[in-house]
């Protein structure tokens, strides 16, 4: 995958992919040596949540990896991050997303896939073999949710299933064991709106009220079978905060022309950062309190020239960074976005998952489900004190047709005809039509 930076504008690559600010990169996990951690003593303890004999069957499309399970998963996830960035960026408007949230929600979905559906998902999502995937995800989730006094960082998963339908217990057990995704039964058939509100409230509660109304009206309905959700939240302060007194109004060369922005600056003697530059770009690392998470800002040098970067090149830049004093000018920014990702994933090659050919038989024992939509919403606020970011993803799965054992629903919420009949004689005694019961 190649990422093109349009030089006319300034782009921020914001990563909160755990691993102490570590970003890995390459085309395939098996083609790179393990990178150096910021501190060699810092590492995430690998958790093995599933017995080896209980691992899902490995498929050829999954990435093979000879490194630590956490490194394998992070490497693959970051490769997907650049792929998704390339799909979402327009060069005309702000863009922000959480590759972690999207990957995790779809990883839970992936555990229920089979056949060609699973192969396509593995290729697009860069899924690694199960002996690394399951302990890798479990270990990262456990580490992310480790409490800290220096920052707030959390990620949670949940599944929402149609109460009248029978899923395979083995699937739910695997998702809860590895991803911590517990199942809640809802009635999408007769209580669609109540179910939507329940899921959206859960998302809002787990993103500090930053992600609201993730699932809009019209997405859920009587054929909804399962919704898989992830939420991630981060709030951190800079190691050395910007002085608000130094923030000033400045010009920013935006896609639509020059605009006024609130520009923060650090030009003092203590403004020392990890920094890299070559003939094409500048890159700076802005660490947050706690020595675990950082923001990397990549700034093209020439506004008229395009620069191509990929995951591997970004990793090389990071490895070449040096501590030095930098006169830093960075605008404050705050925005949120919602994306419907179905068409994007189809374009990336995940075709069968969204069609009548979908095979999610490891969820139900039958090929009766497909993905109807993947919804992603993200929020970012960067200011003098630090950063607050939140994101959530919902994978909505529908029945290909109404399940045979579903209880019929008769919801007279629109005009109807009624008849009063004498069943003994067979005579129709009264007939009428109701178009407005409130009159």
Coordinates of C-alpha atoms in Angstrom, one line a residue:
X1 CA 0.0 0.0 0.0
X2 CA 1.2 3.5 -0.9
X3 CA 0.0 6.6 0.9
X4 CA 0.2 9.9 -1.0
X5 CA 0.6 13.1 0.9
X6 CA -0.6 16.1 -1.1
X7 CA 1.9 18.8 -0.4
X8 CA -0.6 21.7 -0.6
X9 CA -1.9 20.9 2.8
X10 CA -0.8 19.9 6.3
X11 CA -1.7 16.4 7.4
X12 CA -1.5 14.9 10.8
X13 CA -1.1 11.2 11.3
X14 CA -2.4 10.5 14.8
X15 CA -1.7 7.1 16.2
X16 CA -2.7 5.7 19.6
X17 CA -1.9 2.1 18.9
X18 CA -0.6 1.4 22.4
X19 CA 2.8 -0.3 22.6
X20 CA 4.4 2.7 24.3
X21 CA 4.0 4.8 21.2
X22 CA 5.5 2.1 19.0
X23 CA 4.5 2.1 15.4
X24 CA 5.6 -1.0 13.3
X25 CA 5.7 -1.3 9.6
X26 CA 6.2 -3.5 6.5
X27 CA 4.2 -5.3 3.9
X28 CA 4.0 -8.6 5.6
X29 CA 4.7 -9.6 9.2
X30 CA 7.2 -12.3 8.2
X31 CA 9.4 -9.9 6.2
X32 CA 10.6 -7.6 9.0
X33 CA 12.7 -8.1 12.1
X34 CA 11.2 -7.1 15.5
X35 CA 11.6 -3.3 15.9
X36 CA 13.2 -1.8 19.0
X37 CA 11.0 -0.6 21.8
X38 CA 11.5 2.8 23.3
X39 CA 12.7 0.9 26.4
X40 CA 13.8 -2.7 25.8
X41 CA 12.4 -3.5 29.2
X42 CA 9.0 -2.3 28.2
X43 CA 6.8 -5.0 26.6
X44 CA 3.3 -6.2 26.8
X45 CA 2.9 -9.5 28.6
X46 CA 1.5 -12.1 26.2
X47 CA -1.7 -13.7 27.4
X48 CA -2.8 -17.1 26.1
X49 CA -6.6 -17.1 26.5
X50 CA -7.3 -20.2 24.4
X51 CA -5.7 -23.7 24.7
X52 CA -3.7 -24.7 21.6
X53 CA -6.0 -27.6 20.9
X54 CA -9.0 -25.2 20.8
X55 CA -7.5 -22.8 18.3
X56 CA -9.6 -22.0 15.2
X57 CA -8.4 -23.6 12.0
X58 CA -5.7 -21.7 10.2
X59 CA -6.2 -20.7 6.6
X60 CA -3.7 -19.9 3.9
X61 CA -4.8 -16.2 3.5
X62 CA -3.8 -15.4 7.1
X63 CA -0.4 -13.8 7.6
X64 CA 2.3 -16.0 9.0
X65 CA 4.6 -14.5 11.7
X66 CA 7.7 -15.6 13.6
X67 CA 7.7 -12.8 16.1
X68 CA 6.0 -12.3 19.5
X69 CA 2.2 -12.5 19.2
X70 CA 1.7 -8.9 20.3
X71 CA 4.2 -7.7 17.7
X72 CA 2.6 -9.8 15.0
X73 CA -0.9 -8.3 15.7
X74 CA 0.4 -4.8 16.0
X75 CA 2.4 -5.1 12.8
X76 CA -0.6 -6.4 10.8
X77 CA -3.0 -3.9 12.4
X78 CA -0.7 -1.0 11.5
X79 CA -0.4 -2.2 7.9
X80 CA -4.2 -2.2 7.7
X81 CA -4.2 1.3 9.3
X82 CA -2.2 2.7 6.4
X83 CA -4.5 0.9 3.9
X84 CA -7.6 2.4 5.5
X85 CA -6.0 5.9 5.7
X86 CA -5.4 5.7 2.0
X87 CA -9.1 4.8 1.4
X88 CA -10.5 7.5 3.7
X89 CA -8.3 10.5 2.9
X90 CA -9.8 13.0 0.4
X91 CA -7.3 15.9 0.6
X92 CA -10.3 18.2 0.6
X93 CA -11.6 17.8 4.2
X94 CA -10.4 16.8 7.6
X95 CA -10.3 13.1 8.3
X96 CA -9.8 11.2 11.5
X97 CA -10.5 7.5 12.4
X98 CA -9.3 4.7 14.8
X99 CA -7.8 1.8 12.9
X100 CA -7.7 -0.1 16.2
X101 CA -11.5 0.3 16.7
X102 CA -12.3 -0.8 13.1
X103 CA -9.9 -3.7 13.2
X104 CA -11.1 -5.0 16.6
X105 CA -14.8 -4.9 15.7
X106 CA -14.1 -6.7 12.5
X107 CA -11.7 -9.2 14.2
X108 CA -14.6 -10.3 16.4
X109 CA -16.7 -10.7 13.2
X110 CA -13.9 -12.5 11.5
X111 CA -13.9 -15.2 14.2
X112 CA -17.3 -16.3 12.9
X113 CA -16.4 -16.3 9.2
X114 CA -15.7 -19.3 7.1
X115 CA -14.7 -20.2 3.5
X116 CA -14.1 -17.5 0.9
X117 CA -15.7 -14.9 3.2
X118 CA -12.9 -15.5 5.7
X119 CA -10.2 -15.5 3.1
X120 CA -11.3 -12.1 1.8
X121 CA -11.5 -10.7 5.3
X122 CA -8.1 -12.0 6.1
X123 CA -6.5 -10.3 3.0
X124 CA -8.2 -7.0 3.6
X125 CA -7.8 -6.8 7.4
X126 CA -4.3 -8.4 7.5
X127 CA -5.4 -11.1 9.9
X128 CA -2.6 -13.2 11.3
X129 CA -2.7 -16.9 12.1
X130 CA -4.8 -17.8 15.2
X131 CA -1.9 -18.9 17.4
X132 CA -0.7 -15.2 17.3
X133 CA -4.0 -13.4 16.6
X134 CA -5.9 -14.6 19.7
X135 CA -3.2 -14.1 22.3
X136 CA -2.1 -10.9 20.6
X137 CA -5.5 -9.2 20.7
X138 CA -6.2 -10.4 24.2
X139 CA -2.8 -9.1 25.5
X140 CA -3.2 -5.7 23.8
X141 CA -6.7 -5.2 25.1
X142 CA -5.6 -6.2 28.6
X143 CA -2.7 -3.7 28.4
X144 CA -4.8 -0.9 27.0
X145 CA -7.1 -1.2 29.9
X146 CA -4.4 -1.0 32.5
X147 CA -5.2 2.0 34.7
X148 CA -2.8 5.0 34.8
X149 CA -2.7 8.2 36.8
X150 CA -1.0 10.0 33.8
X151 CA -3.6 9.4 31.1
X152 CA -7.0 7.8 30.4
X153 CA -7.0 5.0 27.9
X154 CA -9.6 2.3 27.5
X155 CA -11.1 -0.1 24.9
X156 CA -14.2 -2.2 25.3
X157 CA -16.2 -4.6 23.1
X158 CA -19.8 -5.8 23.2
X159 CA -22.1 -8.0 21.2
X160 CA -25.9 -7.4 20.8
X161 CA -27.8 -10.4 19.6
X162 CA -31.4 -10.9 18.5
X163 CA -33.0 -12.6 21.6
X164 CA -35.1 -15.1 19.6
X165 CA -32.3 -16.6 17.6
X166 CA -29.8 -19.3 18.5
X167 CA -26.2 -18.6 18.0
X168 CA -23.4 -21.1 18.5
X169 CA -22.2 -21.0 22.1
X170 CA -18.6 -21.7 21.0
X171 CA -18.6 -18.4 19.0
X172 CA -19.8 -16.3 21.8
X173 CA -17.4 -18.0 24.2
X174 CA -14.4 -17.3 22.0
X175 CA -15.2 -13.6 21.5
X176 CA -15.7 -13.1 25.2
X177 CA -12.6 -15.0 26.2
X178 CA -10.3 -13.2 23.7
X179 CA -11.9 -9.8 23.1
X180 CA -13.9 -9.4 26.3
X181 CA -17.0 -9.0 24.2
X182 CA -20.0 -10.0 26.3
X183 CA -23.4 -10.7 24.7
X184 CA -26.6 -8.8 25.5
X185 CA -29.9 -10.0 24.0
X186 CA -32.1 -7.4 22.4
X187 CA -35.3 -7.5 20.5
X188 CA -34.5 -5.9 17.2
X189 CA -37.8 -7.2 15.7
X190 CA -40.4 -5.5 18.0
X191 CA -38.2 -3.0 19.9
X192 CA -36.0 -1.7 17.1
X193 CA -35.7 1.8 18.4
X194 CA -35.2 0.8 22.0
X195 CA -32.4 -1.6 20.9
X196 CA -30.7 1.2 18.9
X197 CA -30.8 3.5 21.9
X198 CA -29.4 0.8 24.2
X199 CA -26.4 0.3 21.9
X200 CA -25.8 4.0 21.4
X201 CA -26.0 4.7 25.1
X202 CA -23.3 2.0 25.7
X203 CA -21.1 3.7 23.1
X204 CA -21.6 7.1 24.7
X205 CA -20.9 5.8 28.2
X206 CA -17.6 4.2 27.0
X207 CA -16.3 7.3 25.1
X208 CA -16.9 9.9 27.8
X209 CA -20.0 11.1 25.9
X210 CA -17.9 12.0 22.9
X211 CA -19.4 9.5 20.4
X212 CA -23.2 10.0 20.3
X213 CA -25.8 8.4 18.1
X214 CA -23.3 6.0 16.5
X215 CA -26.1 4.0 14.9
X216 CA -28.5 6.3 13.1
X217 CA -32.2 5.7 12.3
X218 CA -32.9 3.2 9.6
X219 CA -29.8 0.9 10.1
X220 CA -31.5 -1.6 12.4
X221 CA -34.7 -3.5 11.8
X222 CA -36.6 -6.7 12.0
X223 CA -33.9 -8.6 10.0
X224 CA -31.0 -7.4 12.3
X225 CA -29.4 -10.5 13.9
X226 CA -26.2 -9.2 15.6
X227 CA -24.4 -6.0 16.2
X228 CA -20.7 -6.1 17.2
X229 CA -19.3 -2.9 18.8
X230 CA -16.0 -1.5 19.9
X231 CA -15.3 1.7 21.7
X232 CA -11.9 3.3 22.4
X233 CA -11.2 6.4 24.5
X234 CA -8.0 8.4 25.1
X235 CA -7.2 11.6 27.1
X236 CA -3.7 12.6 27.7
X237 CA -1.7 15.7 28.5
X238 CA 1.5 16.7 26.8
X239 CA 4.7 16.1 28.7
X240 CA 5.3 19.8 28.5
X241 CA 2.1 21.7 27.7
X242 CA 1.8 24.6 25.3
X243 CA 1.5 28.0 27.1
X244 CA -2.0 29.4 26.2
X245 CA -0.5 32.9 26.4
X246 CA 1.6 32.1 23.4
X247 CA -1.3 30.9 21.2
X248 CA -2.0 33.4 18.5
X249 CA -4.1 33.8 15.3
X250 CA -2.3 32.7 12.2
X251 CA -2.9 31.8 8.6
X252 CA -3.2 28.1 7.5
X253 CA -3.0 27.0 3.9
X254 CA -6.1 24.9 3.7
X255 CA -7.7 23.1 0.8
X256 CA -10.2 25.9 0.3
X257 CA -7.5 28.6 0.6
X258 CA -6.0 30.6 3.5
X259 CA -7.9 30.4 6.8
X260 CA -7.4 31.8 10.2
X261 CA -6.5 29.3 13.0
X262 CA -5.4 29.4 16.6
X263 CA -1.7 28.5 16.4
X264 CA 0.1 27.0 19.4
X265 CA 3.8 27.4 19.7
X266 CA 6.8 26.1 21.6
X267 CA 10.0 28.1 20.9
X268 CA 11.5 28.1 24.4
X269 CA 14.9 26.5 25.2
X270 CA 13.1 23.4 26.6
X271 CA 11.3 22.8 23.3
X272 CA 13.2 19.5 22.6
X273 CA 11.5 16.7 20.7
X274 CA 12.3 13.6 18.7
X275 CA 12.6 14.9 15.2
X276 CA 13.3 13.7 11.7
X277 CA 13.7 15.4 8.4
X278 CA 14.8 14.6 4.9
X279 CA 14.5 16.4 1.5
X280 CA 10.7 15.6 1.4
X281 CA 9.2 15.7 4.9
X282 CA 9.6 16.8 8.5
X283 CA 8.3 14.6 11.4
X284 CA 8.0 15.4 15.0
X285 CA 7.0 13.2 18.0
X286 CA 4.9 14.9 20.7
X287 CA 4.8 12.6 23.8
X288 CA 2.1 12.5 26.4
X289 CA 2.5 12.1 30.1
X290 CA 3.1 8.5 31.1
X291 CA 5.8 7.7 28.5
X292 CA 3.5 5.4 26.6
X293 CA 1.6 7.3 23.9
X294 CA 2.7 9.9 21.4
X295 CA 1.4 11.9 18.5
X296 CA 3.5 12.0 15.4
X297 CA 3.0 14.9 13.0
X298 CA 4.3 14.6 9.4
X299 CA 4.7 17.8 7.5
X300 CA 5.5 18.0 3.8
X301 CA 8.3 20.4 3.0
X302 CA 7.1 21.4 -0.5
X303 CA 3.5 22.4 -0.9
X304 CA 3.5 21.7 -4.6
X305 CA 5.0 18.1 -4.6
X306 CA 3.4 14.8 -3.6
X307 CA 5.2 12.4 -1.2
X308 CA 4.6 8.7 -1.1
X309 CA 4.9 7.0 2.2
X310 CA 4.1 3.5 3.5
X311 CA 4.1 1.7 6.8
X312 CA 7.7 0.6 6.3
X313 CA 9.0 4.0 5.4
X314 CA 7.2 5.6 8.4
X315 CA 8.9 3.0 10.7
X316 CA 12.2 4.0 9.2
X317 CA 11.6 7.6 9.8
X318 CA 10.8 6.9 13.4
X319 CA 13.9 4.9 13.8
X320 CA 16.0 7.8 12.5
X321 CA 14.5 10.4 14.8
X322 CA 16.9 12.4 17.0
X323 CA 16.4 14.5 20.1
X324 CA 16.8 18.2 19.3
X325 CA 15.5 21.6 20.0
X326 CA 12.7 22.5 17.6
X327 CA 10.7 25.7 17.1
X328 CA 7.3 24.1 17.0
X329 CA 4.1 25.7 15.6
X330 CA 0.9 23.5 15.7
X331 CA -2.7 24.6 15.2
X332 CA -5.4 23.7 17.6
X333 CA -8.1 21.5 16.0
X334 CA -11.3 19.8 17.0
X335 CA -13.7 17.8 14.9
X336 CA -15.6 14.6 14.6
X337 CA -16.6 12.3 11.7
X338 CA -19.0 9.5 10.9
X339 CA -18.3 7.1 8.0
X340 CA -20.3 4.3 6.5
X341 CA -17.6 1.8 5.4
X342 CA -19.5 -0.8 3.5
X343 CA -18.6 0.4 0.0
X344 CA -15.0 1.1 1.1
X345 CA -14.6 -2.5 2.3
X346 CA -16.2 -3.9 -0.8
X347 CA -13.7 -1.9 -2.9
X348 CA -10.8 -3.2 -0.8
X349 CA -11.8 -6.8 -1.7
X350 CA -14.2 -7.8 1.2
X351 CA -17.0 -8.5 -1.3
X352 CA -18.6 -11.7 -0.1
X353 CA -19.2 -10.5 3.5
X354 CA -21.8 -8.0 2.3
X355 CA -23.6 -10.3 -0.1
X356 CA -26.0 -13.2 -0.1
X357 CA -23.0 -15.5 -0.5
X358 CA -21.6 -14.6 2.9
X359 CA -20.5 -17.5 5.1
X360 CA -20.6 -16.7 8.8
X361 CA -21.4 -20.3 9.7
X362 CA -19.0 -20.3 12.6
X363 CA -21.5 -17.9 14.3
X364 CA -24.7 -19.8 13.8
X365 CA -23.9 -23.2 12.1
X366 CA -25.7 -21.9 9.0
X367 CA -24.9 -19.5 6.1
X368 CA -27.8 -17.2 7.1
X369 CA -26.0 -14.0 8.0
X370 CA -24.2 -11.2 6.1
X371 CA -22.8 -7.8 7.1
X372 CA -25.2 -5.0 6.1
X373 CA -23.1 -2.1 7.3
X374 CA -19.9 -1.1 9.1
X375 CA -20.3 2.3 10.9
X376 CA -17.4 4.2 12.3
X377 CA -17.4 7.5 14.2
X378 CA -14.4 9.4 15.7
X379 CA -13.8 12.5 17.7
X380 CA -10.5 14.5 18.2
X381 CA -9.6 17.6 20.2
X382 CA -6.0 18.8 20.2
X383 CA -5.2 21.9 22.4
X384 CA -2.6 23.4 24.6
X385 CA -3.1 20.9 27.4
X386 CA -3.1 17.7 25.3
X387 CA -5.5 15.5 23.4
X388 CA -8.8 13.9 23.8
X389 CA -9.8 11.3 21.3
X390 CA -12.6 8.8 21.0
X391 CA -14.0 6.4 18.4
X392 CA -16.5 3.6 18.0
X393 CA -17.3 1.0 15.4
X394 CA -20.5 -1.0 14.8
X395 CA -20.6 -4.1 12.6
X396 CA -24.3 -4.7 11.8
X397 CA -25.2 -8.2 10.7
X398 CA -28.6 -9.1 9.1
X399 CA -30.4 -12.3 8.3
X400 CA -30.4 -13.0 4.6
X401 CA -34.1 -13.7 5.0
X402 CA -36.3 -13.6 8.1
X403 CA -35.5 -16.6 10.3
X404 CA -38.0 -19.4 10.1
X405 CA -38.5 -19.5 13.9
X406 CA -39.0 -15.8 14.3
X407 CA -42.3 -14.8 16.0
X408 CA -44.4 -12.8 13.6
X409 CA -44.8 -9.1 14.5
X410 CA -48.1 -7.3 13.8
X411 CA -47.3 -3.6 14.4
X412 CA -50.3 -1.5 13.4
X413 CA -48.4 1.8 13.3
X414 CA -49.9 3.0 10.0
X415 CA -53.3 3.1 8.3
X416 CA -55.3 -0.1 8.4
X417 CA -58.6 -1.7 7.6
X418 CA -60.8 -3.5 10.2
X419 CA -63.8 -5.7 10.0
X420 CA -66.2 -6.9 12.6
X421 CA -67.7 -10.2 11.7
X422 CA -70.3 -12.5 13.2
X423 CA -68.4 -15.8 13.1
X424 CA -71.5 -17.9 13.8
X425 CA -73.5 -16.6 10.8
X426 CA -70.6 -15.4 8.8
X427 CA -72.1 -12.0 8.4
X428 CA -69.8 -8.9 8.2
X429 CA -71.4 -6.5 10.6
X430 CA -69.0 -3.5 10.5
X431 CA -66.1 -2.4 8.3
X432 CA -63.8 0.6 8.5
X433 CA -60.4 2.2 7.9
X434 CA -58.2 3.9 10.5
X435 CA -55.9 6.6 9.1
X436 CA -55.4 8.7 12.2
X437 CA -56.3 7.1 15.6
X438 CA -55.8 10.4 17.4
X439 CA -58.7 12.1 15.8

